[in-house]
Coordinates of C-alpha atoms in Angstrom, one line a residue:
R272 CA -50.0 11.8 -28.7
P273 CA -49.6 9.4 -31.7
K274 CA -45.8 10.1 -32.7
P275 CA -44.6 11.8 -36.0
K276 CA -44.7 10.3 -39.2
K277 CA -41.2 9.3 -40.6
A278 CA -40.4 11.2 -43.9
E279 CA -39.9 8.5 -46.3
D280 CA -36.6 10.8 -47.6
E281 CA -34.9 10.7 -44.6
T282 CA -31.8 8.8 -44.3
V283 CA -29.2 10.5 -42.6
R284 CA -29.6 11.0 -38.9
R285 CA -28.8 14.9 -38.1
R286 CA -25.6 15.1 -35.8
S287 CA -24.9 18.3 -33.8
M288 CA -21.3 20.0 -34.4
R289 CA -20.3 19.0 -31.0
L290 CA -20.5 15.1 -31.5
Q291 CA -19.1 15.5 -34.7
R292 CA -16.0 17.4 -33.5
A293 CA -15.9 20.2 -35.7
E294 CA -16.7 24.2 -35.1
P295 CA -19.8 25.5 -36.5
S296 CA -18.0 26.3 -39.6
G297 CA -17.6 22.6 -40.5
V298 CA -13.3 23.0 -39.5
P299 CA -12.6 19.8 -37.5
V300 CA -11.2 19.8 -34.0
P301 CA -7.7 19.0 -33.5
Q302 CA -7.4 16.8 -30.9
M303 CA -5.7 17.5 -27.5
P304 CA -2.7 14.4 -27.2
A305 CA -3.9 12.2 -24.3
Q306 CA -1.9 12.8 -20.9
P307 CA 0.2 9.3 -20.1
E308 CA -1.0 8.2 -16.8
A309 CA 2.3 7.6 -15.6
E310 CA 3.2 11.4 -15.4
E311 CA 0.2 12.2 -12.7
Y312 CA 0.9 8.6 -10.8
P313 CA 4.8 7.5 -11.8
R314 CA 5.4 3.9 -10.6
V315 CA 7.7 3.3 -7.6
P316 CA 10.3 0.9 -8.7
P317 CA 11.5 -2.4 -7.0
G318 CA 14.5 -1.5 -4.5
P319 CA 15.6 1.1 -1.8
L320 CA 14.0 4.2 -1.9
S321 CA 14.6 7.6 -0.4
M322 CA 13.0 9.2 2.5
L323 CA 11.7 11.8 0.8
P324 CA 7.9 13.7 0.8
E325 CA 6.4 13.4 -2.9
D326 CA 6.0 17.0 -3.0
Q327 CA 10.1 17.6 -2.6
K328 CA 12.8 16.6 -5.1
E329 CA 15.7 17.1 -2.6
N330 CA 15.6 17.1 1.3
S331 CA 14.5 20.3 3.4
K332 CA 15.0 21.3 6.6
V333 CA 11.5 20.8 7.7
T334 CA 11.5 17.1 6.6
E335 CA 15.6 16.7 8.6
E336 CA 13.3 18.2 11.3
F337 CA 10.7 15.5 11.1
L338 CA 13.1 12.7 10.9
T339 CA 15.0 14.0 13.9
M340 CA 11.9 13.6 16.2
W341 CA 10.9 10.1 14.8
T342 CA 14.4 9.1 15.6
R343 CA 15.2 10.5 18.7
I344 CA 11.5 9.3 20.5
S345 CA 12.4 5.8 19.1
E346 CA 15.6 6.5 21.3
V347 CA 13.6 6.0 24.4
L348 CA 10.7 3.2 24.8
P349 CA 7.8 2.8 27.5
S350 CA 8.8 0.1 29.6
A351 CA 5.2 -1.2 29.2
F352 CA 5.8 -1.5 25.6
L353 CA 9.2 -4.1 25.6
S354 CA 7.7 -6.1 28.3
R355 CA 3.7 -7.3 28.0
I356 CA 1.1 -5.7 30.5
T357 CA 0.5 -8.4 32.6
G358 CA -2.5 -6.8 34.8
I359 CA -6.0 -5.3 33.5
L360 CA -7.3 -2.3 34.4
M361 CA -10.5 -2.5 36.7
T362 CA -13.6 -1.7 34.8
R363 CA -14.4 1.5 36.4
R364 CA -11.0 3.1 36.1
Y365 CA -10.7 1.9 33.0
L366 CA -14.3 3.7 31.9
A367 CA -13.4 6.9 33.6
S368 CA -10.2 7.0 31.1
L369 CA -12.6 6.5 27.9
N370 CA -14.4 9.2 29.2
S371 CA -11.6 11.4 29.8
M372 CA -11.0 11.0 26.2
T373 CA -11.7 13.8 23.7
L374 CA -11.7 15.0 19.9
S375 CA -11.0 18.7 19.2
A376 CA -10.4 20.9 16.1
D377 CA -6.6 20.7 16.4
H378 CA -6.4 16.6 16.5
V379 CA -8.6 16.1 12.7
T380 CA -6.4 16.5 9.8
K381 CA -6.2 15.7 6.5
V382 CA -3.1 13.0 6.3
V383 CA -3.2 11.2 3.1
K384 CA -5.1 11.7 -0.7
A385 CA -7.5 8.8 -0.6
R386 CA -8.9 6.4 1.5
V387 CA -7.2 4.7 4.8
C388 CA -6.3 1.0 4.5
S389 CA -4.2 0.8 7.1
M390 CA -2.8 2.7 9.7
A391 CA 0.1 2.6 13.0
I392 CA 1.2 4.3 16.0
H393 CA 4.3 5.2 17.8
P394 CA 4.8 3.6 21.2
A395 CA 6.5 6.5 22.3
E396 CA 5.3 8.4 25.3
S397 CA 7.0 11.6 24.8
A398 CA 5.0 12.6 21.5
V399 CA 2.2 11.2 19.3
L400 CA 3.1 10.5 16.0
V401 CA 1.0 8.4 13.6
A402 CA 1.2 6.5 10.1
A403 CA -1.9 6.1 7.7
G404 CA -1.4 4.3 4.6
D405 CA -4.0 5.1 1.5
K406 CA -5.3 3.5 -1.3
L407 CA -3.2 5.1 -3.4
G408 CA -0.1 3.6 -2.0
Q409 CA 1.0 6.7 -0.1
I410 CA 2.2 6.6 4.0
G411 CA 1.3 9.6 5.7
L412 CA 3.3 10.7 8.9
W413 CA 1.6 13.2 11.1
N414 CA 3.3 14.7 14.4
V415 CA 0.1 15.2 16.3
D416 CA 1.5 17.9 18.9
C417 CA 2.5 20.1 15.6
K418 CA 0.0 22.5 15.5
T419 CA 1.1 23.8 12.1
E420 CA 0.6 21.9 8.4
E421 CA 4.4 21.3 9.1
G422 CA 3.5 18.5 11.3
T423 CA 2.4 16.0 8.4
H424 CA 4.6 14.4 5.8
V425 CA 4.0 12.2 2.9
F426 CA 5.7 9.9 1.5
I427 CA 5.3 6.9 -1.8
P428 CA 6.9 3.5 -1.1
H429 CA 4.4 1.7 -2.8
N430 CA 2.3 1.7 -6.2
Y431 CA -1.0 -0.1 -4.6
P432 CA -2.7 0.3 -1.4
V433 CA -1.2 -0.1 1.7
S434 CA -3.3 -2.8 3.9
C435 CA -1.3 -2.7 6.8
M436 CA 1.8 -1.6 9.0
H437 CA 3.6 -1.8 12.2
F438 CA 6.1 0.0 13.6
S439 CA 8.8 -2.6 15.0
P440 CA 8.7 -3.8 18.3
A441 CA 12.4 -4.1 18.6
N442 CA 12.8 -0.7 17.0
P443 CA 9.9 1.8 16.3
A444 CA 12.7 3.9 13.9
H445 CA 12.0 1.4 11.6
L446 CA 8.0 1.3 9.7
L447 CA 7.1 -2.0 8.4
S448 CA 4.6 -1.3 5.3
L449 CA 2.6 -4.2 3.0
S450 CA 1.3 -3.4 -0.5
Y451 CA -0.1 -5.8 -3.3
D452 CA 3.4 -6.3 -4.6
S453 CA 5.8 -5.4 -1.6
L454 CA 6.9 -5.1 1.8
R455 CA 8.8 -2.2 3.1
C456 CA 10.8 -1.1 5.5
G457 CA 11.2 2.5 6.4
D458 CA 14.4 3.4 8.4
V459 CA 14.5 7.0 9.8
T460 CA 18.4 6.5 10.8
R461 CA 19.0 5.9 6.9
A462 CA 15.9 8.1 5.9
V463 CA 15.5 4.9 3.4
F464 CA 12.2 2.7 2.4
D465 CA 13.8 -0.7 2.1
E466 CA 12.3 -3.6 0.3
I467 CA 12.2 -6.5 2.3
C468 CA 10.2 -8.9 0.2
R469 CA 8.6 -8.7 -3.6
S470 CA 6.0 -10.9 -5.1
E471 CA 3.3 -11.9 -7.9
E472 CA 0.8 -12.6 -5.9
S473 CA -0.8 -9.9 -3.7
F474 CA 0.1 -9.5 0.0
S475 CA -2.9 -8.8 2.0
S476 CA -1.2 -8.5 5.4
F477 CA 1.6 -9.1 7.9
D478 CA 2.9 -9.9 11.5
F479 CA 6.2 -10.0 13.4
L480 CA 6.7 -13.7 14.5
E481 CA 9.6 -12.7 17.4
E482 CA 9.8 -9.5 19.4
N483 CA 13.1 -8.8 17.9
A484 CA 11.0 -8.6 14.7
S485 CA 13.9 -10.5 12.5
T486 CA 10.7 -12.7 10.9
V487 CA 7.6 -12.2 9.5
I488 CA 4.5 -14.3 8.3
V489 CA 2.7 -12.5 5.6
G490 CA -0.9 -13.3 3.9
H491 CA -1.7 -13.6 0.4
W492 CA -4.9 -12.4 -1.2
D493 CA -4.9 -15.9 -3.1
G494 CA -5.1 -17.8 0.4
D495 CA -1.9 -18.6 1.2
V496 CA 0.4 -17.6 3.6
A497 CA 4.4 -17.0 3.6
L498 CA 7.4 -16.9 6.2
V499 CA 9.7 -13.7 5.5
D500 CA 13.4 -13.3 6.9
V501 CA 13.9 -9.8 7.2
R502 CA 17.9 -10.5 7.9
T503 CA 18.5 -12.6 4.8
P504 CA 19.3 -10.8 1.5
G505 CA 17.3 -10.6 -1.6
T506 CA 13.5 -10.5 -1.8
A507 CA 12.0 -13.5 -1.8
A508 CA 10.3 -15.4 1.0
E509 CA 11.8 -18.6 2.9
L510 CA 8.7 -20.5 2.6
S511 CA 5.4 -20.0 1.1
A512 CA 2.8 -22.4 2.3
N513 CA -1.1 -23.3 1.5
I514 CA -3.1 -23.4 4.0
G515 CA -6.1 -24.4 2.1
F516 CA -8.1 -20.6 2.4
K517 CA -9.3 -19.2 -0.9
R518 CA -8.3 -15.5 0.8
T519 CA -6.3 -14.8 3.2
R520 CA -7.1 -11.2 4.4
T521 CA -5.0 -11.0 8.0
V522 CA -2.6 -12.9 9.9
H523 CA -2.3 -12.3 13.7
V524 CA 0.6 -13.7 15.9
H525 CA -0.1 -14.9 19.6
P526 CA 1.4 -12.6 21.6
V527 CA 2.4 -15.2 24.0
N528 CA 3.3 -18.6 22.4
K529 CA 4.9 -16.9 19.0
Q530 CA 4.6 -20.2 17.4
Y531 CA 0.4 -20.0 16.7
F532 CA -0.8 -17.3 14.5
V533 CA -4.5 -17.0 13.6
A534 CA -6.0 -16.2 9.6
A535 CA -8.7 -15.1 8.4
G536 CA -10.3 -15.8 5.2
S537 CA -13.7 -15.9 3.3
L538 CA -15.1 -17.8 5.7
D539 CA -12.3 -19.4 7.5
V540 CA -10.4 -18.6 10.6
C541 CA -8.1 -21.1 11.4
I542 CA -5.4 -21.3 14.0
Y543 CA -2.0 -22.8 12.7
D544 CA 1.5 -24.1 14.4
V545 CA 4.2 -22.2 12.5
R546 CA 6.8 -25.0 12.8
Y547 CA 5.1 -27.5 10.6
L548 CA 4.3 -25.4 8.1
K549 CA 5.0 -26.8 4.5
S550 CA 4.7 -26.5 1.5
K551 CA 1.2 -27.9 1.3
G552 CA -1.3 -30.5 2.8
N553 CA -1.0 -28.1 6.2
K554 CA -3.7 -28.3 8.8
P555 CA -4.8 -26.2 11.9
V556 CA -4.9 -26.7 15.5
S557 CA -8.2 -24.8 15.6
S558 CA -10.9 -23.9 13.7
L559 CA -13.4 -20.7 14.7
E560 CA -16.4 -21.8 13.1
G561 CA -19.6 -20.2 12.5
H562 CA -19.0 -17.4 10.2
T563 CA -21.7 -17.5 7.0
K564 CA -20.2 -14.1 5.6
S565 CA -16.6 -12.9 4.4
V566 CA -14.6 -12.3 7.3
A567 CA -13.0 -9.4 7.3
S568 CA -9.9 -9.8 10.3
A569 CA -9.2 -12.1 13.4
Y570 CA -6.9 -10.8 16.3
F571 CA -5.7 -12.2 19.2
S572 CA -6.7 -10.5 22.6
P573 CA -2.6 -8.8 23.6
V574 CA -2.4 -10.0 27.5
T575 CA -2.9 -13.7 27.6
G576 CA -4.2 -14.4 23.9
S577 CA -7.1 -16.5 25.4
R578 CA -9.8 -14.8 22.7
V579 CA -10.1 -13.9 19.5
V580 CA -12.1 -11.5 17.9
T581 CA -13.4 -11.3 14.1
V582 CA -15.2 -9.4 12.0
C583 CA -17.8 -10.6 9.8
A584 CA -20.4 -9.4 7.2
D585 CA -23.3 -11.1 9.0
D586 CA -23.3 -8.3 11.6
K587 CA -23.0 -10.7 14.6
L588 CA -22.7 -8.7 18.1
R589 CA -25.7 -7.3 16.2
H590 CA -23.0 -4.4 14.9
N591 CA -23.9 -2.8 11.4
N592 CA -20.6 -3.1 9.8
N593 CA -21.9 -3.8 6.1
T594 CA -19.4 -0.6 5.0
G595 CA -20.2 -1.3 1.1
R596 CA -17.7 -0.6 -1.6
W597 CA -16.5 3.0 -0.8
L598 CA -15.4 2.3 2.7
T599 CA -12.6 0.3 3.8
R600 CA -14.0 -3.2 5.6
F601 CA -14.1 -2.5 9.8
R602 CA -11.5 -4.3 11.5
A603 CA -12.0 -4.9 15.2
I604 CA -8.3 -4.0 17.1
W605 CA -8.2 -4.9 21.2
D606 CA -7.1 -2.1 22.9
P607 CA -3.2 -3.0 23.8
K608 CA -3.8 -2.1 27.9
Q609 CA -7.1 -4.2 27.9
E610 CA -7.3 -7.8 27.3
D611 CA -11.3 -7.9 27.2
C612 CA -12.3 -5.1 25.5
F613 CA -12.6 -4.2 21.7
V614 CA -12.3 -1.4 19.2
V615 CA -14.3 -0.9 15.9
G616 CA -15.9 1.4 13.9
S617 CA -19.5 2.0 13.6
M618 CA -22.3 2.7 11.1
A619 CA -24.5 4.5 13.8
R620 CA -25.4 8.1 13.2
P621 CA -24.0 10.6 14.6
R622 CA -21.0 9.2 13.4
Q623 CA -18.8 7.2 16.2
I624 CA -16.2 4.3 17.2
E625 CA -17.6 2.1 19.6
I626 CA -15.6 -0.2 22.2
F627 CA -17.0 -3.7 23.9
R628 CA -16.5 -5.5 26.4
D629 CA -15.5 -9.8 24.7
T630 CA -19.2 -10.4 25.9
G631 CA -20.6 -7.8 23.6
K632 CA -21.3 -5.3 25.8
L633 CA -21.1 -1.6 24.7
L634 CA -18.8 -0.1 27.0
H635 CA -18.4 3.5 25.3
S636 CA -19.0 5.0 22.2
F637 CA -16.5 7.9 20.9
Y638 CA -18.3 10.4 18.8
N639 CA -18.1 14.4 18.8
V640 CA -20.9 15.7 16.5
D641 CA -18.7 19.0 15.2
Y642 CA -15.5 17.2 14.5
L643 CA -16.3 13.4 13.6
G644 CA -19.2 13.3 10.4
S645 CA -17.8 10.5 8.6
V646 CA -17.4 6.8 9.1
C647 CA -13.9 5.8 10.8
S648 CA -13.1 2.1 9.1
I649 CA -9.4 1.7 10.4
N650 CA -8.5 2.4 14.4
V651 CA -5.5 2.2 16.1
V652 CA -5.1 2.6 20.3
H653 CA -1.6 3.7 21.7
P654 CA -0.1 0.8 23.8
T655 CA 0.4 2.9 26.9
K656 CA -1.6 6.0 26.6
N657 CA -5.1 6.9 26.3
I658 CA -4.8 7.6 22.6
L659 CA -7.7 6.6 20.0
V660 CA -7.3 7.2 16.8
G661 CA -9.8 7.0 13.6
G662 CA -9.2 7.1 10.0
N663 CA -11.9 7.4 7.4
S664 CA -12.4 7.1 3.1
S665 CA -11.1 11.3 2.3
G666 CA -7.9 10.2 4.1
R667 CA -8.4 12.1 7.5
L668 CA -7.5 11.1 10.8
H669 CA -9.3 11.7 14.2
V670 CA -7.6 11.7 17.5
F671 CA -9.4 11.3 20.5

């Protein structure tokens, strides 16, 4: 249809009262004062923090019982965790153990408020304790054996996403967590989140350099790595080294020869000798080439360290790991009980978690159409028991 002609005397465009923020009578509507963002998400100060759940201002009996449970199960460690597993299960026996693992309604719960960015599982065999770090800097701890809401407790020791977490291999009463600006140690015996290291440069991941967990290596998003001694006073790193990466997403120490670590970056996967690290000019011992897009993670196999599994955006292994921006990127992790098998999330439907041989052969898919309906980007496997935990983008954990 032909457009109507504009009136020549129309000089002012009509605007609704709503757009003019006025009542129909023409009286301006008073604007509500803007609520400061700090009230909704208070900043976490540097230094030690009391281990109190985010919804409590003082300790409660439920929290005390939970922290006591964590302390108790940390006193006795399974022998398989203290000394590296040397035997490899036969494939048939291993497959039988995978087929026996199931998911039920009691083993699915929302532990943190936002997207899961990291997880860790306590090595105790007497109880199942899982830690999850989310995008908002929160850490949720879930006693899976507790069937009530009192089984989950949420703490806020960080301001930014918790990208990496590990229970200490020397003392699982300590939970170390890493965010962009700080590395903290949650000590349940003192109910405190101590600050081990702080930096203006963004941290990405860390791993222990020794079995006694006294030193760690930390990766930076800008590509550097740092050496940190947890025993020294202050929050500065002992050494910062440029390894030539544009971005360092994960670092992982060799399980047998602790002087070696593998770093994964934008297109790079390289192995370095920590004994020869210096501020600049570091050359790798070995470079694992062939990646054509960004690499999300790289980990040594758990027993001998003779294998490295990487996850890359080029979808190798004929595996769809193109998660997009709303999901945490996949990280393939080795089953600590099996030298040649690793676990990784999947975009396949029905939603599932997959386990592969080092040859690329799919061994098993964990799925349940009733209780698993989302992508589990982050997964963790118990070091001695047949337990797998998958975390999704809404803070929900699924325990097989």
